[in-house]
């Protein structure tokens, strides 16, 4: 899957979980510092990525992913 | 500029900020970020607050900013409540914004393991880069009750009342319990700080801040871990000597793990808690066992003056409590005041015939407020009285509240301390409230009253003590020779020195070792014995034997050449039988020391406090009786004298039970030399001199046996 496609779908998932406008999410945004995710939402984000891409992520590693670009890279690794 | 100077400059922004940014704030009731904003608002903070939240536009009706750098005006203090994973990003923005002070409430740092430790190092590096000072992380926050600022930058439920007690705590949760307890006792605070992991601002920085704070009279400290014990001691000594402010501390964690594995008597006896006790005493820090004891003592310091002396007048309306108080007072080393003739004449004239007019004064059960007033007033006027203890039991005719108010009024016109014990709970509650609100320390139990007063009295007595290090002529020490003995042993990978090397090293510090020779045959031993002169001692010399008594490797009090030959053979036989693997280097021949008092001296190195010196009752039963005391090197003469007097057996040196007066001056000398040796030679891990034989006055002392562990 192309990086731009992964990025778009990652941002879609983030927008749904955090209830924010997709346009406001920059490529380097930090889930907590820039987008205001709390600890529960961080867990929900991992679940949303798994559902969106139909993959099962290593939860411990996934929770260390903090930014949109990190998430894109991390998911692409799984997809490839 | 040093980091402590940077903190000093930034402390004004921590405690008296004109504006605060709360970074990571939210609108979710019952969460720390929300409660912090609420606490600041409720406390009627006198400055401006800026909530910073990535997704909220306002919090508690105050405009919120997405980033701290978006705030147009300058900000003095940042309170960080974001998760630990993004605190590095926050600190970077604080640096960009020019904010120099922060309180990092967030947890998830070194207390959770290696990932957290890495995060803690990262925020510390960023803070250092920008000259930021921060309290925390992993803390409850900071409270300043000064009406100029009214700051409750914490998630404690309550803002305490204003007072003159400064409280510093490593535990955040304990702070909330302390605040709740203090409120029930009408105890106020000047500053209240939870400092958590102390990654940047340490307890030492905060102690110095409170020392300079004119609103703080007494400093309380709760510690779970002492990272630099020596620095804490130096700081406490400095504060106490310069400001006269008392420091009361609780050090949690009294276990002695590690002591059991020690190779020497000193190592085994010097557990971390004993060393901490000694270090606190030496530094003038009053160590408290629990929170109740800490506040009992704190209110005594906070509310009443330090007494000039320890002569106490007890005034009671019941005989039993008077006796209890007298018992406690005598046990604590205080004195019952002897009233002057004038005072006695007044009491005799105005008190009922059934009253006891001598100390403790029993004004008897039917005493009303006027009788209490008169006796308290006259006691305070008496030059033979340094303090007054007032005891009240609630009897049917006792005017509890009026008596409390009379005590308050009398206290306003005098400079001597008044302590009270209104005994009971419900009936005396209203009277106690009057006392507490007017700074009269009250105690449920007379024993607690006496103990608290004693702490204050002892503190006052020690304020002017001479703390100068007991300097002997250092040039007499052959430090280079001592170092070379140790280097040689370490090169040979030895874990302890042999007796001859031990004696050589101790001689480098002019410690009283006796001349000795190592013989490799019975004939040679005889020749050495005749050179030294009888009586002599024979001892096994082997790198493989530490405890010579255990292998019957010592023969004492040898009087003739025949006994030398016999002793030599028996030692060789015993060692070959009991320690067949040991390589025998020979037999040491030494003069037999005359009888005297056997004491032990030792050195142990503590990770936090450095070299620690031990003194105590010596001999083979040292670990059974455990009559020992400790001090951290270097020792002052006061330290040396007090560590000797701290042992129960010290009386044996001063002629108790018909014993001869021993040469304690030579003991002072040995302890001071040992202190110098401990500082000069960090290669020595543990050292035992056991026993040191202390002879009669002016006859000196001799080292009978010593061990040095590397």
Short mmCIF file of C-alpha atoms in Angstrom, two decimals, chain A residues 18 20 24 30 32-39 41 64 66, chain B residues 23 28 54-55 66-67 82-83 85-86 89-90 93 115 119:
data_model
loop_
_atom_site.label_atom_id
_atom_site.label_comp_id
_atom_site.label_asym_id
_atom_site.label_seq_id
_atom_site.Cartn_x
_atom_site.Cartn_y
_atom_site.Cartn_z
CA UNK A 18 -10.23 11.95 18.92
CA UNK A 20 -11.28 16.23 15.56
CA UNK A 24 -6.14 19.83 11.53
CA UNK A 30 2.00 14.05 18.37
CA UNK A 32 -0.91 13.68 23.08
CA UNK A 33 1.02 16.92 22.80
CA UNK A 34 -0.59 18.23 19.59
CA UNK A 35 -3.91 16.44 19.39
CA UNK A 36 -4.77 16.07 23.09
CA UNK A 37 -5.20 12.28 23.27
CA UNK A 38 -5.57 10.92 26.79
CA UNK A 39 -4.39 7.47 27.94
CA UNK A 41 -7.74 7.34 23.64
CA UNK A 64 5.16 3.66 22.02
CA UNK A 66 3.52 8.79 19.43
CA UNK B 23 0.17 22.58 30.49
CA UNK B 28 -12.62 16.26 32.73
CA UNK B 54 -4.30 20.85 22.61
CA UNK B 55 -8.04 20.44 22.13
CA UNK B 66 -3.02 25.14 22.24
CA UNK B 67 0.66 25.63 23.03
CA UNK B 82 0.93 15.95 30.46
CA UNK B 83 1.94 12.25 30.37
CA UNK B 85 6.10 10.64 27.12
CA UNK B 86 5.65 14.24 25.93
CA UNK B 89 8.33 18.46 24.09
CA UNK B 90 6.82 20.62 26.84
CA UNK B 93 8.61 24.89 24.47
CA UNK B 115 12.18 3.85 30.00
CA UNK B 119 12.73 10.27 30.02
#
